[in-house]
Coordinates of C-alpha atoms and ligand atoms in Angstrom, one line a residue:
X16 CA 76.5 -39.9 -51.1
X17 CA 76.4 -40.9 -47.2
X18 CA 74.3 -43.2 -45.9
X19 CA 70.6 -41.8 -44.4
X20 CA 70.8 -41.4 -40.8
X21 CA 68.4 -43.8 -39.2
X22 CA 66.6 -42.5 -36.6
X23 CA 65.3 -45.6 -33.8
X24 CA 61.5 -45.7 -33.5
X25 CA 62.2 -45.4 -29.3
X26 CA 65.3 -44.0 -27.9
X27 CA 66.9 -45.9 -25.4
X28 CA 68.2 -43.1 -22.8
X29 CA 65.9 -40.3 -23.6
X30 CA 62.3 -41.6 -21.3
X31 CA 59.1 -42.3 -23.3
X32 CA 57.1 -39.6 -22.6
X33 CA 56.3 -38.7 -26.4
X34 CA 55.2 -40.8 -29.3
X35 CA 57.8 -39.2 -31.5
X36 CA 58.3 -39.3 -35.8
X37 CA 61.1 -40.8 -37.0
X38 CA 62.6 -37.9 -37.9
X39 CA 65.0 -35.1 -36.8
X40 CA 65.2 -31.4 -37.3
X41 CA 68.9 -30.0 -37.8
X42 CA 68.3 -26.7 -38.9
X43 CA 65.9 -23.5 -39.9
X44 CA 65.6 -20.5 -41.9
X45 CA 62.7 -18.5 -41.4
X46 CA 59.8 -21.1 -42.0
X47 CA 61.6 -23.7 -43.1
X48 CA 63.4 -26.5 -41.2
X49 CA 65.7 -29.2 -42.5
X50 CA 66.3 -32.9 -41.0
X51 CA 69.3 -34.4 -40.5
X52 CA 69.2 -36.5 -43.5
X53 CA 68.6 -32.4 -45.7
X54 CA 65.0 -33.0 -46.1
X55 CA 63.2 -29.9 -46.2
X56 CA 59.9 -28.9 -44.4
X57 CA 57.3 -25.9 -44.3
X58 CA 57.2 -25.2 -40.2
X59 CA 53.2 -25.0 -40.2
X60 CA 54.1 -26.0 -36.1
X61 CA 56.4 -23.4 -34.7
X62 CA 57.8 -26.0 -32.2
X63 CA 54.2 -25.6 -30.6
X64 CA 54.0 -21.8 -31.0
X65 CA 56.8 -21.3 -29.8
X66 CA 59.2 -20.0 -32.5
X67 CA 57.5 -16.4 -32.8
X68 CA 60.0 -15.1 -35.1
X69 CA 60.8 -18.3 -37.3
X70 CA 64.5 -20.0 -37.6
X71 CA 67.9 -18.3 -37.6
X72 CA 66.2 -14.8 -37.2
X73 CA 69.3 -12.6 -38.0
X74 CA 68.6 -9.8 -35.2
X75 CA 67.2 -12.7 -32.9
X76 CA 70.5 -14.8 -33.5
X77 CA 72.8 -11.9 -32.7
X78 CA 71.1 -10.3 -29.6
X79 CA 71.2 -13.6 -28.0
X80 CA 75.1 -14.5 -29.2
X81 CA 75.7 -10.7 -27.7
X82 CA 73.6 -11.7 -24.4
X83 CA 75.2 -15.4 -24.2
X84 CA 79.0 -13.8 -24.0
X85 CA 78.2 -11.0 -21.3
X86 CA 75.7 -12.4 -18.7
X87 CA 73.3 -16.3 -19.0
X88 CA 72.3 -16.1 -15.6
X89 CA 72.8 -14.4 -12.7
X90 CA 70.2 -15.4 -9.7
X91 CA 67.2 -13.4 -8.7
X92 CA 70.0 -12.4 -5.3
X93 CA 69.6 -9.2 -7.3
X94 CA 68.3 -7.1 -10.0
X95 CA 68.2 -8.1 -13.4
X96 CA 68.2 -5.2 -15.2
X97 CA 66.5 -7.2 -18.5
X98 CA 63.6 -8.0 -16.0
X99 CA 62.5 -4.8 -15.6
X100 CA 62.9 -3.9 -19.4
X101 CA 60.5 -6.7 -20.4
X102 CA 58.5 -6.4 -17.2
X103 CA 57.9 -2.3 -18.3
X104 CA 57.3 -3.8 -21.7
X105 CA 54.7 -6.4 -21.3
X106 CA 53.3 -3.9 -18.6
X107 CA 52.8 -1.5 -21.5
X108 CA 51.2 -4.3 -23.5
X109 CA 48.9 -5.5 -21.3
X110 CA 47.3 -2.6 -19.5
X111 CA 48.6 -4.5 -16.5
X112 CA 51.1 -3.7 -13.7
X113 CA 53.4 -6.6 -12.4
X114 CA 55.1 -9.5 -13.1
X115 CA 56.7 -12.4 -12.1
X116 CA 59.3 -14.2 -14.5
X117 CA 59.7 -17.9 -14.7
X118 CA 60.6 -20.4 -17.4
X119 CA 57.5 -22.5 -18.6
X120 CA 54.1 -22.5 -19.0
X121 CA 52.7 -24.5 -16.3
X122 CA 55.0 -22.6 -14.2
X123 CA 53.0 -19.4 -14.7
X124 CA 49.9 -20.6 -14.4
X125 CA 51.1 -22.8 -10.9
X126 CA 51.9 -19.5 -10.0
X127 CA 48.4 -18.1 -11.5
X128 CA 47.0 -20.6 -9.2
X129 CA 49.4 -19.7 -5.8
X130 CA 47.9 -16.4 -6.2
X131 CA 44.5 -17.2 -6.2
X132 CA 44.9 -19.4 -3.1
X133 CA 46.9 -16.7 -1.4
X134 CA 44.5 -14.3 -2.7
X135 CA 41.7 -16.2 -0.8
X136 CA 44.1 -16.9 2.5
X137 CA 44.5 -13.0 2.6
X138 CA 40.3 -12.9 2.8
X139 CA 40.1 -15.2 5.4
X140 CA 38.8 -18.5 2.8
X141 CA 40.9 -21.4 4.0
X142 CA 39.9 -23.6 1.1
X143 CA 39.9 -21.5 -1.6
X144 CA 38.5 -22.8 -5.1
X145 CA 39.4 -21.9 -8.7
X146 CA 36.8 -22.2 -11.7
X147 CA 38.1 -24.2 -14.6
X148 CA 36.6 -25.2 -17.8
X149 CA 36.1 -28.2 -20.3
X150 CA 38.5 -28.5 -22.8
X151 CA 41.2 -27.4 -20.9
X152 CA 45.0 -27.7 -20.5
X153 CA 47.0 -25.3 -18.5
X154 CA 50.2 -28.2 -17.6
X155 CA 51.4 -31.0 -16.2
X156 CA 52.5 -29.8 -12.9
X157 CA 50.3 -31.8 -9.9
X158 CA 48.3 -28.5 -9.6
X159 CA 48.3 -27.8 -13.5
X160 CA 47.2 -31.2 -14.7
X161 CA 44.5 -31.1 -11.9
X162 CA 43.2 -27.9 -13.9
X163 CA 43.5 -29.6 -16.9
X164 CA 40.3 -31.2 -18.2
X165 CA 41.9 -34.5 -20.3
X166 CA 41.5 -37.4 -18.4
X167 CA 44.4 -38.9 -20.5
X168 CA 46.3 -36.3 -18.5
X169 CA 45.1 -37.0 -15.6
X170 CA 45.4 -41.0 -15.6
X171 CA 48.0 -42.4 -13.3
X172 CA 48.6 -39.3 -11.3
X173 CA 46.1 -39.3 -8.6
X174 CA 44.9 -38.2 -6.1
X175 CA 44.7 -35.2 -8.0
X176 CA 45.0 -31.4 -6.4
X177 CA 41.6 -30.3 -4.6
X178 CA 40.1 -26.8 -5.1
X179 CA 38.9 -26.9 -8.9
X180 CA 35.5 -26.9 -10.4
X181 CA 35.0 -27.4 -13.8
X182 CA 32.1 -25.6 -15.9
X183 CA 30.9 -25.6 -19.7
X184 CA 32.6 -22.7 -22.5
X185 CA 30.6 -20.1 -23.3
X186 CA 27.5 -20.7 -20.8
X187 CA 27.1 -18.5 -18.7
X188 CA 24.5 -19.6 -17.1
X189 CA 26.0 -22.4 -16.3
X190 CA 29.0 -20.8 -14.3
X191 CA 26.8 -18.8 -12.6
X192 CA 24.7 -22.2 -11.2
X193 CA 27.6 -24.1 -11.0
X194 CA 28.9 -21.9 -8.5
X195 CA 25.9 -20.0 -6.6
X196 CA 26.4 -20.0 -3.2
X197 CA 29.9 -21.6 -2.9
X198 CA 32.0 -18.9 -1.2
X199 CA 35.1 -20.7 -1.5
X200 CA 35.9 -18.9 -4.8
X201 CA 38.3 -16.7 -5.3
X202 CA 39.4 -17.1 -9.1
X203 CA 38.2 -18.1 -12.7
X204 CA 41.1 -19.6 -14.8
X205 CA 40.7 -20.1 -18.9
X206 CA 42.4 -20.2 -22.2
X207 CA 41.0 -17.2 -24.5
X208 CA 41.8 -19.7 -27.0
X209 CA 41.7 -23.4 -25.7
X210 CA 45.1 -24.3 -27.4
X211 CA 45.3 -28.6 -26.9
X212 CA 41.8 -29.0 -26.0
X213 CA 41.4 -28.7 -29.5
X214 CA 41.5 -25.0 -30.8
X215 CA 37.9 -23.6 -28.8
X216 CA 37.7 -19.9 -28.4
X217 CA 35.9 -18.3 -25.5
X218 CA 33.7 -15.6 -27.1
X219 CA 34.1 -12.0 -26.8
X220 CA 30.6 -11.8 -25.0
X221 CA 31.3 -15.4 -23.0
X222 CA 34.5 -13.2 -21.4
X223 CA 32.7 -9.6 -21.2
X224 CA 30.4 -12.0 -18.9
X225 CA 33.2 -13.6 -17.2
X226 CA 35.0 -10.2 -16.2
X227 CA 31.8 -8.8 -14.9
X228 CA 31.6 -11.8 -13.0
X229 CA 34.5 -11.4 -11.4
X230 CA 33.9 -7.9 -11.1
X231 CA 30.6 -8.7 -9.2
X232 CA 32.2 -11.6 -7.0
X233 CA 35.5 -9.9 -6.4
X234 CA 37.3 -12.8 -8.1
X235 CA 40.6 -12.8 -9.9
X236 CA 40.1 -13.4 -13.3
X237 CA 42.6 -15.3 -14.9
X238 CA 43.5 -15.9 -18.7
X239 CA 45.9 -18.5 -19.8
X240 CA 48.0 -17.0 -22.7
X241 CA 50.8 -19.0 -22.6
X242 CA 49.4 -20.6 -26.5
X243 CA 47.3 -17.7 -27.7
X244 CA 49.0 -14.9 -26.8
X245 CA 51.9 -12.8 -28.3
X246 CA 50.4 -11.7 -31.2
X247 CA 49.5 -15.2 -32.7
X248 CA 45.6 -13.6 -33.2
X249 CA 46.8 -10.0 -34.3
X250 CA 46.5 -9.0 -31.0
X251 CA 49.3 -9.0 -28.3
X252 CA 46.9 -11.2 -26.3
X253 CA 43.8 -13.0 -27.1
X254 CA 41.6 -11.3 -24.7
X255 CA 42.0 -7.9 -25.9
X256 CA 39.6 -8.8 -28.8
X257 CA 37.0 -8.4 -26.1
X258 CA 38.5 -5.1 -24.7
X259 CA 38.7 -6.7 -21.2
X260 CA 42.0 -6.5 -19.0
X261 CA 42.4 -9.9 -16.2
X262 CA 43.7 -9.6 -13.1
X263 CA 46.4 -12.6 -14.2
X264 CA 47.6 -13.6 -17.0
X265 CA 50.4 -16.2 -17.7
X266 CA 52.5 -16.4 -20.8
X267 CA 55.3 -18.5 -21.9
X268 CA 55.7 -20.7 -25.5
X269 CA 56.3 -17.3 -27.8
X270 CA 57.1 -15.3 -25.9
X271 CA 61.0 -16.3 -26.2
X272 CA 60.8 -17.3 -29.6
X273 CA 62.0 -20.8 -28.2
X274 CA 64.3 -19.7 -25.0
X275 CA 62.3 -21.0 -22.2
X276 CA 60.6 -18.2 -21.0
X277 CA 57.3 -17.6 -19.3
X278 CA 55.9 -14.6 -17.1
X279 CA 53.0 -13.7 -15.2
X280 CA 51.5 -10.6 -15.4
X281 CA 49.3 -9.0 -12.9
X282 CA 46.7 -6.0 -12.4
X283 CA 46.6 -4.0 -9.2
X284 CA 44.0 -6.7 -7.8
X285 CA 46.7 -9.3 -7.7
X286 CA 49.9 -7.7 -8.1
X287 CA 50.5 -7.3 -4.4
X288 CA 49.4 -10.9 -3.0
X289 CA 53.0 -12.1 -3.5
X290 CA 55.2 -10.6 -0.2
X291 CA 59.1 -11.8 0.2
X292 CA 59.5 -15.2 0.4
X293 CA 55.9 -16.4 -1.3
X294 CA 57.4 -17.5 -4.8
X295 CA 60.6 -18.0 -6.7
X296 CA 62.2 -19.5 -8.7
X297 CA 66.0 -20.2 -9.6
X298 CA 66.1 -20.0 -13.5
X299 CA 63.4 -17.6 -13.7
X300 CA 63.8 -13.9 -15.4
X301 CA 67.4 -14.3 -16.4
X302 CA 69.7 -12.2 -18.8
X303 CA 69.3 -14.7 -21.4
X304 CA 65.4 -15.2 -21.3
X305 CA 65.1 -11.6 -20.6
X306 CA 66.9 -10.5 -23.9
X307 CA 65.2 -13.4 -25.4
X308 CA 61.5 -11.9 -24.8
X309 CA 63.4 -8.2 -25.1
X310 CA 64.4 -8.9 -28.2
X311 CA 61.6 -10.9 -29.7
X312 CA 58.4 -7.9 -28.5
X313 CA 61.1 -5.4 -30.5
X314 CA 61.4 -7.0 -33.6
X315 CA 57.3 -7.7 -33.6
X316 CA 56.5 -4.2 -33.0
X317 CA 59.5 -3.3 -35.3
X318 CA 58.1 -5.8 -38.2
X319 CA 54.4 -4.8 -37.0
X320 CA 53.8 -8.7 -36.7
X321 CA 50.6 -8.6 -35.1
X322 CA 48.8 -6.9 -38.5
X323 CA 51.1 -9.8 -40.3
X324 CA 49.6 -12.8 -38.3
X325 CA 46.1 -11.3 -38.8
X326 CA 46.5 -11.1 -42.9
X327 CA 47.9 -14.4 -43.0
X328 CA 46.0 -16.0 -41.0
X329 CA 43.0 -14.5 -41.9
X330 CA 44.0 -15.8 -45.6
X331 CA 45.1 -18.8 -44.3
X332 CA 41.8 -19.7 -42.4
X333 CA 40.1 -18.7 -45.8
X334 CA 41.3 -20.9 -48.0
X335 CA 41.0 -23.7 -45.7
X336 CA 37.2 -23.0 -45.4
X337 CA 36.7 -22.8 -49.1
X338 CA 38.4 -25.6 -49.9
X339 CA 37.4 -28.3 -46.4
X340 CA 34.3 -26.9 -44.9
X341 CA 31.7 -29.4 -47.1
X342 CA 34.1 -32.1 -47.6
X343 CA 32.5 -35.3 -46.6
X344 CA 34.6 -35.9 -42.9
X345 CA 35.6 -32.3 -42.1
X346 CA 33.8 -31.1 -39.3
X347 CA 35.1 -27.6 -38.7
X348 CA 37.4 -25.2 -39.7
X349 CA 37.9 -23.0 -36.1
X350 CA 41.0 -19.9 -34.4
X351 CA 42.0 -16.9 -35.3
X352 CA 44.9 -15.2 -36.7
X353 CA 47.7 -18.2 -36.8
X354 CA 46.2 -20.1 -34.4
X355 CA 44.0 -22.7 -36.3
X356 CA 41.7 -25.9 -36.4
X357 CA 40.7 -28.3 -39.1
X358 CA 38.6 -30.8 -36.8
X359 CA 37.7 -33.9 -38.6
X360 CA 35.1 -36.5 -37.7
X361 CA 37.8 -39.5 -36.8
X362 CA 41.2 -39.2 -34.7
X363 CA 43.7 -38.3 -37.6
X364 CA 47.1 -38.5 -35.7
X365 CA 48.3 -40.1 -39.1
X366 CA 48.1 -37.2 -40.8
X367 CA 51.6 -35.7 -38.6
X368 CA 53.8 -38.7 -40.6
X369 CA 51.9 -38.0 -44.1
X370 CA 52.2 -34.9 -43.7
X371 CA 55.7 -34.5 -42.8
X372 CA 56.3 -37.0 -45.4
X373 CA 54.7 -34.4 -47.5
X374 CA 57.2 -31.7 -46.5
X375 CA 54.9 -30.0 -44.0
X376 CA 55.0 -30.1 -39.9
X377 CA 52.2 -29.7 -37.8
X378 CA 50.0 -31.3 -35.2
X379 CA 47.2 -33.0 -34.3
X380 CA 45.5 -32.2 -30.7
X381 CA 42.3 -33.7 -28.8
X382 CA 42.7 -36.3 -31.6
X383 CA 40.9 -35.4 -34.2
X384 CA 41.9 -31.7 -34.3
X385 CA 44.4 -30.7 -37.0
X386 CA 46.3 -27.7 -35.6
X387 CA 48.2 -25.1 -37.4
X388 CA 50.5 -22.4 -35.1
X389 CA 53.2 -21.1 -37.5
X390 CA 55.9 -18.8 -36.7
X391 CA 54.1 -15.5 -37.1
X392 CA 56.4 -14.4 -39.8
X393 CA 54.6 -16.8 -42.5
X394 CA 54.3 -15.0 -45.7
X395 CA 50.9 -15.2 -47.8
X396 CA 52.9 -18.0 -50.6
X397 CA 53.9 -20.1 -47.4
X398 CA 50.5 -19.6 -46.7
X399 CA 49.3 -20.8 -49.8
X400 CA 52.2 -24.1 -50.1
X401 CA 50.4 -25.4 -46.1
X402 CA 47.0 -25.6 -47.9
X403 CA 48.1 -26.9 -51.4
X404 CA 50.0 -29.9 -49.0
X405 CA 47.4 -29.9 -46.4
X406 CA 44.2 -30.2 -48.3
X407 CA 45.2 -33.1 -50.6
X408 CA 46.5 -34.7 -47.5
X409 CA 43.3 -34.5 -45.7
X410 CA 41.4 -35.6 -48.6
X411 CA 43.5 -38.7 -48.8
X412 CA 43.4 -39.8 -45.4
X413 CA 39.0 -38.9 -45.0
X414 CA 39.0 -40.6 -48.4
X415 CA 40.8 -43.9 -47.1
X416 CA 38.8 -44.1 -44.2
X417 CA 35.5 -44.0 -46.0
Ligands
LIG5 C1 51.7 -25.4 -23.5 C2 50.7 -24.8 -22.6 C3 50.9 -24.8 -21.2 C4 52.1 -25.5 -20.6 O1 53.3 -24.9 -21.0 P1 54.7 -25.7 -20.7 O2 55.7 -24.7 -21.1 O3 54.6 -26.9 -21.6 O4 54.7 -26.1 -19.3 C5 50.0 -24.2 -20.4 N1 48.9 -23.6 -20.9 C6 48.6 -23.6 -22.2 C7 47.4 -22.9 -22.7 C8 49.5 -24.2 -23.1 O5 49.2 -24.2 -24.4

């Protein structure tokens, strides 16, 4: 037998920018990931909703071994045929027209936020404002942190980016006072799903109101898919529960099943404010990416994922209700499809080392927020093995703390 691998608490090349396990992943299959010491784990995490399609997906691993030998990248000099496969793709999806391809998350939405400046410049608003909301995180970009509402995320990196004013979820009202009379605004930014702030959905009536808003003020609205979108609610994109289209909407995490990959699309109200020489970027929309986000749309429609994601989780979100809603410490039980929220009534970032301990990965956001965003292929019994881990673990830890 060979000595464990000992994995050092801090590395000493890699910066300190997260407070990491003392663990490592090797491998996956499906939902399952292995360390390097061939302890196995449930992936209740996704790599942050990011691994759409699971580990080692067979069609997944041999598009991209296919796309890796002909073309990785080629520069945005000129066409990429991929682009406009995904772009005619997500345009489909989306009800939509445009879009721009890039390789994160805060990159789409700094390049949500370029077009609603630009969009303002080309109406003759030289200071041109964006409405943002508590709870949220869009990046940690200058701009993107800025529209970010953590003040954690904001320490140390003053003075922060101007134009930005931040209103209540789900009051109305209060956006509309909150803004009356300032003519500066051209755009209002949110999460359909507020993803770190702690799993919060926007309503279905809260963003009827805010496109008819818009609507009203001629303002872009803006929704910020990059978590809740690709099918992790059942549908393709969050928003679409309310039967409203935006006029932008960024995406990244699953959209590459874990190649970096993100993309902004664009109605006709904003698909034209980007002219030559407005926006690029070098890494953005190549062949690999492309076939990446190709590739991982096919096999969802192929393997009707969104109606999977909606069982599951709907199953999954279930049985956490029955078995934590009333236990003494559990405040809620919140999301939709596999995007879900146990929030407790004390920070719990303990819980990632039990659990993982425990054989399950996850994580814990705005604290106290346990978070669950699987790969959408979960099955009902992997379901079933995160809550017969998870609850006991919970338990334990509120139990503890009494
Ligand atoms: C993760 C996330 C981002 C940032 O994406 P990165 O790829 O980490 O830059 C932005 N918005 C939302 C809603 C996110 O969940």
């Amino acid at each position: 037998m060979t000595a464990a691998t000992p994995i050092a608490a801090a590395s000493p090349h890699v910066m300190n920018t997260y407070g990491r396990l003392p663990l490592a992943l090797s491998h996956g299959r499906g939902c399952r990931v292995w360390d390097v010491n061939g302890k196995e784990y449930l992936d209740g995490l996704g790599g942050i909703a990011v691994n759409t399609l699971g580990h080692g997906h067979p069609q997944l691993v041999a598009a991209l071994q296919d796309q890796i030998a002909k073309l990785i990248h080629s520069s945005n000099y000129y066409h990429v045929t991929l682009q406009e496969t995904l772009a005619a793709k997500l345009v489909e999806l989306s009800g939509m027209t445009n879009v721009f391809f890039c390789s994160t998350g805060l990159e789409a939405n700094e390049a949500a936020l370029k077009l609603a400046r630009k969009f303002g410049h080309d109406k003759g608003i030289d200071r041109p404002e964006v409405v943002v909301f508590e709870g949220a995180f869009h990046g940690r970009s200058i701009a993107t942190l800025s529209a970010t509402a953590n003040p954690k995320i904001h320490a140390g990196f003053g003075p922060l980016v101007e134009g930005f004013v931040r209103v209540p979820r789900n009051d109305i009202a209060a956006v509309r006072k909150l803004t009356e009379g300032n003519a500066n605004i051209t755009a209002v930014f949110f999460e359909a799903i507020q993803g770190e702030g702690g799993i919060h959905p926007m309503t279905v009536d809260f963003m009827r109101e805010l496109r008819a808003l818009c609507d009203e003020r001629d303002w872009l609205l803006m929704i910020d898919e990059v978590q809740c979108g690709i099918g992790r609610t059942g549908k393709w994109f969050a928003h679409q529960w309310a039967g409203i289209v935006p006029d932008v909407m960024p995406l990244a995490k699953g959209l590459g099943s874990g190649v970096p990959i993100g993309a902004v699309v664009a109605g006709p109200k904003a698909a034209n404010i980007f002219q030559p020489g407005n926006h690029g970027t070098t890494f953005g929309g190549n062949p690999l990416a492309m076939r990446a986000g190709v590739e991982t749309l096919r096999i969802m429609e192929e393997a009707d994922l969104l109606a999977h994601a909606a069982k599951v989780g709907n199953h999954l979100k279930t049985a956490l209700v029955t078995q934590l809603l009333g236990v003494q410490g559990v405040k809620d039980v919140r999301g939709q499809g596999l995007m879900l929220g146990v929030e407790l009534d004390r920070p719990c970032g303990a819980l990632l080392q039990r659990c993982a301990d425990a054989g399950l990965m996850l994580s814990v956001t705005a604290d106290s927020v346990v978070r669950l965003v699987p790969p959408l292929i979960l099955s009902m019994s992997e379901a079933d093995e995160i809550v017969a881990i998870l609850v006991p673990q919970i338990k334990q830890f509120l139990s503890e703390q009494a």
